[in-house]
């Protein structure tokens, strides 16, 4: 193994750790949401707002951080975000009611906003185009490892110790990631932005980027993708607990199965998209989700024992569309504006996450989980429609948008 290969592997492992801790501390909210509600006396309809507050804060901060990362470099942003996330997670143990927990989730969202988009943008900076799908797939397995190891272990820790235990665990992982980045991860050799860092100019540049048709579609795609994920996943464990008496060990096993699906799918879908194109995989995965998400509710009501299989298939399809979509998003703009563009689109995606999480609680309370599944399927269909209609083939999209960005 030569030095370049070794450096690339260390970089991927560092980003993998960030993905592991950052995504796991978010996804752990779903399996332990009912436990948080019980221990802090939070009503069922308000529990989803804990996720909403995180997502909104993340989205706002990411909009601010994107241009800064283009100016000062991705490495510094990764260090700031990792440090802030570690501190925020380690303080979750001090929550004692709804408002205090809401405050700590806002702090975590602030740190997440600093990190969001930076990992994907760093991959876009460091790796050549023909390897970005693969690299995104490898880093995405950090989220899968969280589901296989972190989330099941965290769910059990929460059941045995308290809801705060998994947040402490992920906080210590983030501390390790911080020092690894500090020592081993370099700043990529790409052109830095020279744009001034002021509010008026940032709004103007965001507005200019949004006028690029493919970027506008990517932004809406992120909104719909995260809306479909949150509206389905957030209350899925609660539905299993309320309808089928699932316990914390059942939920831990459920997310372990989902993590296996992610590990299996992430690198494969990334490699396939590098060879055949991103667009076809994204559309096909979305259309399958449109069919499977509502049908799974009726299927599980008749065959509850199959919920592991159902969740495996759904997670497989979610990851199969997410990895190539992230790679596609990183290719539609010039290097020196990639951080701004990724932060903007992912922030809009977090708006979808916030909306889905907030609405999911009220839909679940008034209609039942079939309402959540239907909303998720509708969002997936709209995403497939937009990608099919407005995104040209990958190489054409890259050339079209880079040429347009060069003129702004």
Coordinates of N, CA, C and O in Angstrom, one line a residue, residues 207 286 297:
X207 N -29.0 32.6 -3.6 CA -30.1 32.9 -4.5 C -29.6 32.6 -5.9 O -30.3 32.0 -6.8
X286 N -36.9 5.0 -5.2 CA -38.0 5.8 -4.8 C -39.3 5.1 -5.1 O -40.3 5.1 -4.3
X297 N -47.6 -1.8 6.3 CA -48.5 -1.6 7.5 C -49.5 -2.7 7.5 O -49.7 -3.4 8.5

